Tab-separated table of C-alpha atoms in Angstrom:
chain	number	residue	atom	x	y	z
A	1	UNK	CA	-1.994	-0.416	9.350
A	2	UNK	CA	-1.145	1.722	6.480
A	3	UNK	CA	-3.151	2.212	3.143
A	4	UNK	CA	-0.903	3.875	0.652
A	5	UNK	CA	-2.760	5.349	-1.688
A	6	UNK	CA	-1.830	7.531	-5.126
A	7	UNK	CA	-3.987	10.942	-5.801
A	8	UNK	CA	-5.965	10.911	-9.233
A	9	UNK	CA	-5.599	12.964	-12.170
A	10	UNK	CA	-9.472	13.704	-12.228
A	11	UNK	CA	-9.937	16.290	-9.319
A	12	UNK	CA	-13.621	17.863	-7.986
A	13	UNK	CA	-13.657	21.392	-9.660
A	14	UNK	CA	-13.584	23.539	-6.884
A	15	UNK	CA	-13.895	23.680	-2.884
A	16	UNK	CA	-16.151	25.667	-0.817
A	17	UNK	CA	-14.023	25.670	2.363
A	18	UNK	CA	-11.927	28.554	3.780
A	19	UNK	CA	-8.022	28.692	1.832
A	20	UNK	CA	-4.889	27.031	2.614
A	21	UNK	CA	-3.815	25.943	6.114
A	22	UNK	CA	-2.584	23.475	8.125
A	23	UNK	CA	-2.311	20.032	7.732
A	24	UNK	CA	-1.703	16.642	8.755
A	25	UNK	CA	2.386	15.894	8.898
A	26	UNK	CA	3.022	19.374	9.968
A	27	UNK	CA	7.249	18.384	9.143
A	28	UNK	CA	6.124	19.218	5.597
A	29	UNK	CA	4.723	22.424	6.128
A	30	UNK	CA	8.247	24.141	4.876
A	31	UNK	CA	8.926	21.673	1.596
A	32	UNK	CA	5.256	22.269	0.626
A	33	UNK	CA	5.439	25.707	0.875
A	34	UNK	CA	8.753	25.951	-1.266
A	35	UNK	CA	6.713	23.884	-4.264
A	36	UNK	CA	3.647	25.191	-3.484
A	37	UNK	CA	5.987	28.916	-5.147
A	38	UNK	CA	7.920	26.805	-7.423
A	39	UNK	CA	4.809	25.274	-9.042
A	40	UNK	CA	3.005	29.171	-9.312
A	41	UNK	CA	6.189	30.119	-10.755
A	42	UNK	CA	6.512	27.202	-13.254
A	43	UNK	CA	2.646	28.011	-14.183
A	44	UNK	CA	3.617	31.183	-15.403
A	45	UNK	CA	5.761	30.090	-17.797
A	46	UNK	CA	5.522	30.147	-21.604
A	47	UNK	CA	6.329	26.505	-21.286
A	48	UNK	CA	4.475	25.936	-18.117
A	49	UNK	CA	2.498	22.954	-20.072
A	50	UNK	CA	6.001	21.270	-21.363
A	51	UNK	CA	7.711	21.525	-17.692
A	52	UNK	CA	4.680	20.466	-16.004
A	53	UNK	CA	3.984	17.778	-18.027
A	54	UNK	CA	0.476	19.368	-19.753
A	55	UNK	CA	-1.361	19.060	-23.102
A	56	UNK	CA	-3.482	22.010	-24.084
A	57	UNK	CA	-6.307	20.872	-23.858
A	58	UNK	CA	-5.247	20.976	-20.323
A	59	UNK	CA	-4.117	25.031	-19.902
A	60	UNK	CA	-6.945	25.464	-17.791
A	61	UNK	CA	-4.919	23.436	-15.153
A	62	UNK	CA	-2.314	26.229	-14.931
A	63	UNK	CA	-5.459	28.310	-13.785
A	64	UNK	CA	-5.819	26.628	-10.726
A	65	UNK	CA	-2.177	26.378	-10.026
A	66	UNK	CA	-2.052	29.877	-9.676
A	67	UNK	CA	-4.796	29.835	-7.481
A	68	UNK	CA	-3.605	27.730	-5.269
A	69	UNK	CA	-3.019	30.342	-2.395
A	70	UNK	CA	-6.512	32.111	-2.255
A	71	UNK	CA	-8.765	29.253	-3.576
A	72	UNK	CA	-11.429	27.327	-1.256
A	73	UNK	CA	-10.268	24.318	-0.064
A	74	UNK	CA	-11.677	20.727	0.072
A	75	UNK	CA	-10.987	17.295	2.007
A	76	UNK	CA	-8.475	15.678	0.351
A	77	UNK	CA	-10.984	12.540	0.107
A	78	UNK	CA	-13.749	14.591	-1.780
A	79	UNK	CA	-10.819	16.309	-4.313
A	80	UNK	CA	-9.883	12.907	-5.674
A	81	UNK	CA	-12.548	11.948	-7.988
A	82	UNK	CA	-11.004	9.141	-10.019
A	83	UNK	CA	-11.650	5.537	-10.735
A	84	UNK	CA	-9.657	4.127	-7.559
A	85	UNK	CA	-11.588	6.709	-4.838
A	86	UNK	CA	-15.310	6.130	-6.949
A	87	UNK	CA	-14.676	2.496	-5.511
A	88	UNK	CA	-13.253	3.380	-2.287
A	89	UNK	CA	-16.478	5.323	-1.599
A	90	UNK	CA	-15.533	7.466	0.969
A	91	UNK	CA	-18.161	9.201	1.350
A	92	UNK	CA	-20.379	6.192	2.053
A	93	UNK	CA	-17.954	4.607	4.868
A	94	UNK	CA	-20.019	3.635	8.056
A	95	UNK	CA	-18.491	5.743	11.074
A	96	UNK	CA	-16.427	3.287	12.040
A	97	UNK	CA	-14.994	2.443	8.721
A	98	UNK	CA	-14.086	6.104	7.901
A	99	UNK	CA	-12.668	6.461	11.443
A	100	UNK	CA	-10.358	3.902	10.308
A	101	UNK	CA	-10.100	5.679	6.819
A	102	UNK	CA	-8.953	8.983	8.336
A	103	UNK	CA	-6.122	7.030	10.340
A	104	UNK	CA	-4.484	4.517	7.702
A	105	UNK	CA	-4.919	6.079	4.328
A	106	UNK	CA	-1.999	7.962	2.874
A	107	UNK	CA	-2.334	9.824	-0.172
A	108	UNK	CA	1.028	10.828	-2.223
A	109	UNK	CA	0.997	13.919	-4.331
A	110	UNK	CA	3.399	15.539	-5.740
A	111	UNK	CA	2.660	18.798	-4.422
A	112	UNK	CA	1.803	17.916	-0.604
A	113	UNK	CA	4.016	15.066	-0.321
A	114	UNK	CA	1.470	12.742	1.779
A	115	UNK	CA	-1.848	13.864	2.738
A	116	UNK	CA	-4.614	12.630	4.664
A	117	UNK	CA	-8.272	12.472	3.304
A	118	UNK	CA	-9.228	14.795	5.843
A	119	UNK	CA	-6.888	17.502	4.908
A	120	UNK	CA	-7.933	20.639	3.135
A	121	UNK	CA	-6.669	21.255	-0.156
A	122	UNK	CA	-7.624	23.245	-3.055
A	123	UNK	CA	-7.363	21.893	-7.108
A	124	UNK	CA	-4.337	21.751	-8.712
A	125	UNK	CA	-2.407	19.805	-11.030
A	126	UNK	CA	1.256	18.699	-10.457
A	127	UNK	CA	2.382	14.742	-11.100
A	128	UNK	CA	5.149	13.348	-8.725
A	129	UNK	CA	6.962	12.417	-11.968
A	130	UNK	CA	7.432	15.927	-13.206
A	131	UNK	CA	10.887	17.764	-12.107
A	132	UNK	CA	9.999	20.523	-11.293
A	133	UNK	CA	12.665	23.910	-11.173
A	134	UNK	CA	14.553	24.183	-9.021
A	135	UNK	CA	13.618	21.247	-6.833
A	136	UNK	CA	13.927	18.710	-9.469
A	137	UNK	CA	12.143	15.147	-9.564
A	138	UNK	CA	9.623	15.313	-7.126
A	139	UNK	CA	9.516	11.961	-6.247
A	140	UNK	CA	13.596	12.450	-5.408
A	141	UNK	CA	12.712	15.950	-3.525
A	142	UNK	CA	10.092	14.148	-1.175
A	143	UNK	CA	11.406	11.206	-0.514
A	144	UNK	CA	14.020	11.543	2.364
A	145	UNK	CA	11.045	13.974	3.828
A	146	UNK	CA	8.247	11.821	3.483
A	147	UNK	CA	10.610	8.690	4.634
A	148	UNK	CA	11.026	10.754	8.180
A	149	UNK	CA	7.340	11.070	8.480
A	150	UNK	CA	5.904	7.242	7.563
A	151	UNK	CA	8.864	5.428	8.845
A	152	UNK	CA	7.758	6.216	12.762
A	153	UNK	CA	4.552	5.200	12.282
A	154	UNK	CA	3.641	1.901	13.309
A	155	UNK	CA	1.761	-1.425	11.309
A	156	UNK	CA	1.830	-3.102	7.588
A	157	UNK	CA	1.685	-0.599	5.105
A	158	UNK	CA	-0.478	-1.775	2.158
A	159	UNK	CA	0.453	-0.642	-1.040
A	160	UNK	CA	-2.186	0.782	-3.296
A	161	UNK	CA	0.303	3.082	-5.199
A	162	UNK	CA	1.492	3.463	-9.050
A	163	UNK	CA	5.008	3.001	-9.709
A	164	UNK	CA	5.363	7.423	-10.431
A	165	UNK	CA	4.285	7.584	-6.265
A	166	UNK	CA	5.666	4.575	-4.675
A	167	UNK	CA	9.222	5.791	-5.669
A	168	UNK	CA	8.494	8.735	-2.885
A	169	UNK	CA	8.738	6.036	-0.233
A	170	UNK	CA	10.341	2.488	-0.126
A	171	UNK	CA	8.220	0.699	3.030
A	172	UNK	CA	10.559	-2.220	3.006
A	173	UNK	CA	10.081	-5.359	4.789
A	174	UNK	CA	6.850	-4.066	6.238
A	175	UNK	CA	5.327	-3.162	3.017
A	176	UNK	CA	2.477	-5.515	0.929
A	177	UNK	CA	1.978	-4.292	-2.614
A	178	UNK	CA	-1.199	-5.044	-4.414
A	179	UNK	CA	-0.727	-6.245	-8.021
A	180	UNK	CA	-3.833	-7.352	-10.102
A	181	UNK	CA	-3.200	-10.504	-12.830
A	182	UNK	CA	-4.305	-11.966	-15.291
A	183	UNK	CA	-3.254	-15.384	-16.585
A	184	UNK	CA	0.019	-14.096	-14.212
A	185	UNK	CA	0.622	-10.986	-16.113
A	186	UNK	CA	0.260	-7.289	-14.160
A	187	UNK	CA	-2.275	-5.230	-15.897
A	188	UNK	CA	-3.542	-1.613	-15.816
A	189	UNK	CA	-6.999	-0.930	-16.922
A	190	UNK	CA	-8.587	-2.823	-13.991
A	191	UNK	CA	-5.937	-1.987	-11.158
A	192	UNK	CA	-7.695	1.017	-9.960
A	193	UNK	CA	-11.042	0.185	-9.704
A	194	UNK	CA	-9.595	-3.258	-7.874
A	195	UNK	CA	-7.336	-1.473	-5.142
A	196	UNK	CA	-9.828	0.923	-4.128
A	197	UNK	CA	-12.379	-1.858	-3.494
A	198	UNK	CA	-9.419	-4.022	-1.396
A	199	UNK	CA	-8.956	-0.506	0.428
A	200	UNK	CA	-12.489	0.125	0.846
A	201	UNK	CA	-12.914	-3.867	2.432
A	202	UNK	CA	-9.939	-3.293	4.667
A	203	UNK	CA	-11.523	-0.461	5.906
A	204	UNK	CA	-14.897	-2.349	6.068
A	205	UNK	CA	-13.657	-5.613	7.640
A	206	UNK	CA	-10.992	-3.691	10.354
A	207	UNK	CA	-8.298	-6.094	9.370
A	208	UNK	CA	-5.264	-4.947	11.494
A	209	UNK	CA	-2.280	-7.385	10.290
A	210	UNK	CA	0.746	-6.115	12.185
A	211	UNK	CA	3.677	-7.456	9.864
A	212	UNK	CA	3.987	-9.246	5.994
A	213	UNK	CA	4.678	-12.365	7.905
A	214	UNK	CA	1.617	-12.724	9.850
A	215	UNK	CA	-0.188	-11.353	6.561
A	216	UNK	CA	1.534	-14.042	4.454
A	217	UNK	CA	0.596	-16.664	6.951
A	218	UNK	CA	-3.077	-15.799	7.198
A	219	UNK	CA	-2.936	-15.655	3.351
A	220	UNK	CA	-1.882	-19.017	3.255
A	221	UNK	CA	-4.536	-20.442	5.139
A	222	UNK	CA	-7.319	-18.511	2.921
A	223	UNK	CA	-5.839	-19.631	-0.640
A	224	UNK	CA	-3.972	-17.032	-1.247
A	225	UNK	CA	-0.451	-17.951	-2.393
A	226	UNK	CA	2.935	-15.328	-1.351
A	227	UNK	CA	6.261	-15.304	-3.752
A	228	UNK	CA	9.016	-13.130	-2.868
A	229	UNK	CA	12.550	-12.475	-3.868
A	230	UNK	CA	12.431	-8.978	-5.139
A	231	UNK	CA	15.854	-7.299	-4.769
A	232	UNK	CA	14.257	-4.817	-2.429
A	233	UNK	CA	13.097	-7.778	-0.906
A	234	UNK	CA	9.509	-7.025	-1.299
A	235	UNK	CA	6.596	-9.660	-0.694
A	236	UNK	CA	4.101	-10.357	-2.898
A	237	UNK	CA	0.753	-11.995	-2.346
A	238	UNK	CA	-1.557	-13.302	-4.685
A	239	UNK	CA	-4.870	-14.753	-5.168
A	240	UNK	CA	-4.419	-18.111	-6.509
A	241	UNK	CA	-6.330	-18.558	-9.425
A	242	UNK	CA	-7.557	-22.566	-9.093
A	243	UNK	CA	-8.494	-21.975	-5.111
A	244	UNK	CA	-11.340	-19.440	-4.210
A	245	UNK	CA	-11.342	-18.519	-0.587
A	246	UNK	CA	-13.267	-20.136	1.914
A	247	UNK	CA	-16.517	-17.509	3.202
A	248	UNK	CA	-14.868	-16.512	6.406
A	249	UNK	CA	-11.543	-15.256	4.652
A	250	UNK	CA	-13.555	-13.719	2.127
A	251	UNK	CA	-15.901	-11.967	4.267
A	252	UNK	CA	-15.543	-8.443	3.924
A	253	UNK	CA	-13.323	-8.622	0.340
A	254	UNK	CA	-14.661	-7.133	-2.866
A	255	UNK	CA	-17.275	-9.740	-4.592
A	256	UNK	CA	-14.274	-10.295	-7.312
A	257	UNK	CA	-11.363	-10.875	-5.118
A	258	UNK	CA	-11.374	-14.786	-5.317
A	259	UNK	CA	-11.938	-15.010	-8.373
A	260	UNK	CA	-8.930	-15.899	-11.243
A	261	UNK	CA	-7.289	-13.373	-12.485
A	262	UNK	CA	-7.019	-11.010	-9.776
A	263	UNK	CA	-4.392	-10.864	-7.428
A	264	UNK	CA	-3.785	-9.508	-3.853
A	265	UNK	CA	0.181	-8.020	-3.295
């Protein structure tokens, strides 16, 4: 199985390991390297904060772009600090768990293309929904790249993403997004905090589903309800709001997941 996870705006501040090498998905090495320059160049701009996207409150962020060859590095896991990876909890994973962490979750970026949490990166700021010269929109640029990499690997791939990353790969049939309702409505200010405590219970529980179907039909049989009929015929699943689940398909879910207004896609 797959976790698909977005990176978060809010990053540590700086690493203390040695600086850029190699990493996981060693395909990408080129492609990173070419916006890995492009992004130092675009930094040094006198509208480096318009192209990439930046306030100014947030010029210090060019700082650490131009760093991003000589700076200490960090596990990808430890660099994301925001509201989805505080509830994740990486760091407090038992060995088993973050065994399974190191092999399912995929982190997007717009810079890396897909990392995983063991990889060493340094801070830097770059969205996938900037275009940045001369590559253009990054999500465009990385996905026929990134589609090479995930599309040989095996299992359900669990969608944790925001729309600005999930448009760098498409997982198809085999893909499960999660969506969090209320009252049957998608909203935002909760979503974060609720997918990393999904991801952090798959990790937890070991749940290994090897297709949507067999996901849908196990979902059906713990009160969970699936709709479909996307035109990218993606699947949906959703907690049903009138029917908790029963305690053994809610062992190992966060303590909110059966409860209405939360959903499971």
């Amino acid at each position: 199985m797959l976790i698909l996870l977005p990176p978060s705006e809010g990053k540590a501040a700086e690493g203390d390991g040695p600086a850029l090498a190699d990493l996981s998905f060693p395909s990408l090495a080129r492609p990173r390297a070419r916006v890995v320059n492009a992004l130092i160049k675009a930094s040094k701009r006198r509208d480096a904060l318009d192209v990439l996207g930046l306030s100014k409150g947030q010029a210090a962020e060019l700082d650490r772009n131009l760093a991003l060859k000589t700076a200490a590095t960090m596990p990808a896991g430890q660099l994301y600090t925001g509201v989805l990876y505080d509830n994740l909890g990486l760091a407090t994973l038992d060995g088993e768990a973050r065994a399974r962490a190191e092999e399912s979750l995929v982190i997007f970026s717009g810079l890396w293309g897909v990392l995983r949490v063991g990889d060493r990166v340094p801070p830097y700021r770059l969205s996938m929904g900037v275009s940045l010269p001369p590559m253009g929109a990054l999500a465009a640029f990385w996905r026929p790249l990134v589609t090479k990499e995930l599309d040989r690997l095996p299992g359900l791939a669990v969608d944790m993403r925001s729309a600005t990353y999930a448009g760098a790969w498409k997982a198809g049939a085999r893909g499960v997004a999660v969506r969090v309702l209320r009252d049957g409505k998608v909203v935002s200010h909760m979503a974060k905090a609720t997918r990393g405590e999904i991801a952090r219970s798959l990790l937890l529980s070991g749940a290994d589903p090897a297709r949507p179907r067999r996901a849908g039909q196990g979902a059906r049989r713990s009160g969970l309800r699936r709709t479909a009929g996307s035109r990218q015929d993606r699947r949906e699943r959703h907690l049903s709001p009138n029917r908790p689940l029963p305690p053994r398909a809610a062992r190992g879910l966060p303590h909110h997941a059966g409860r209405p207004g939360h959903s499971l896609s």
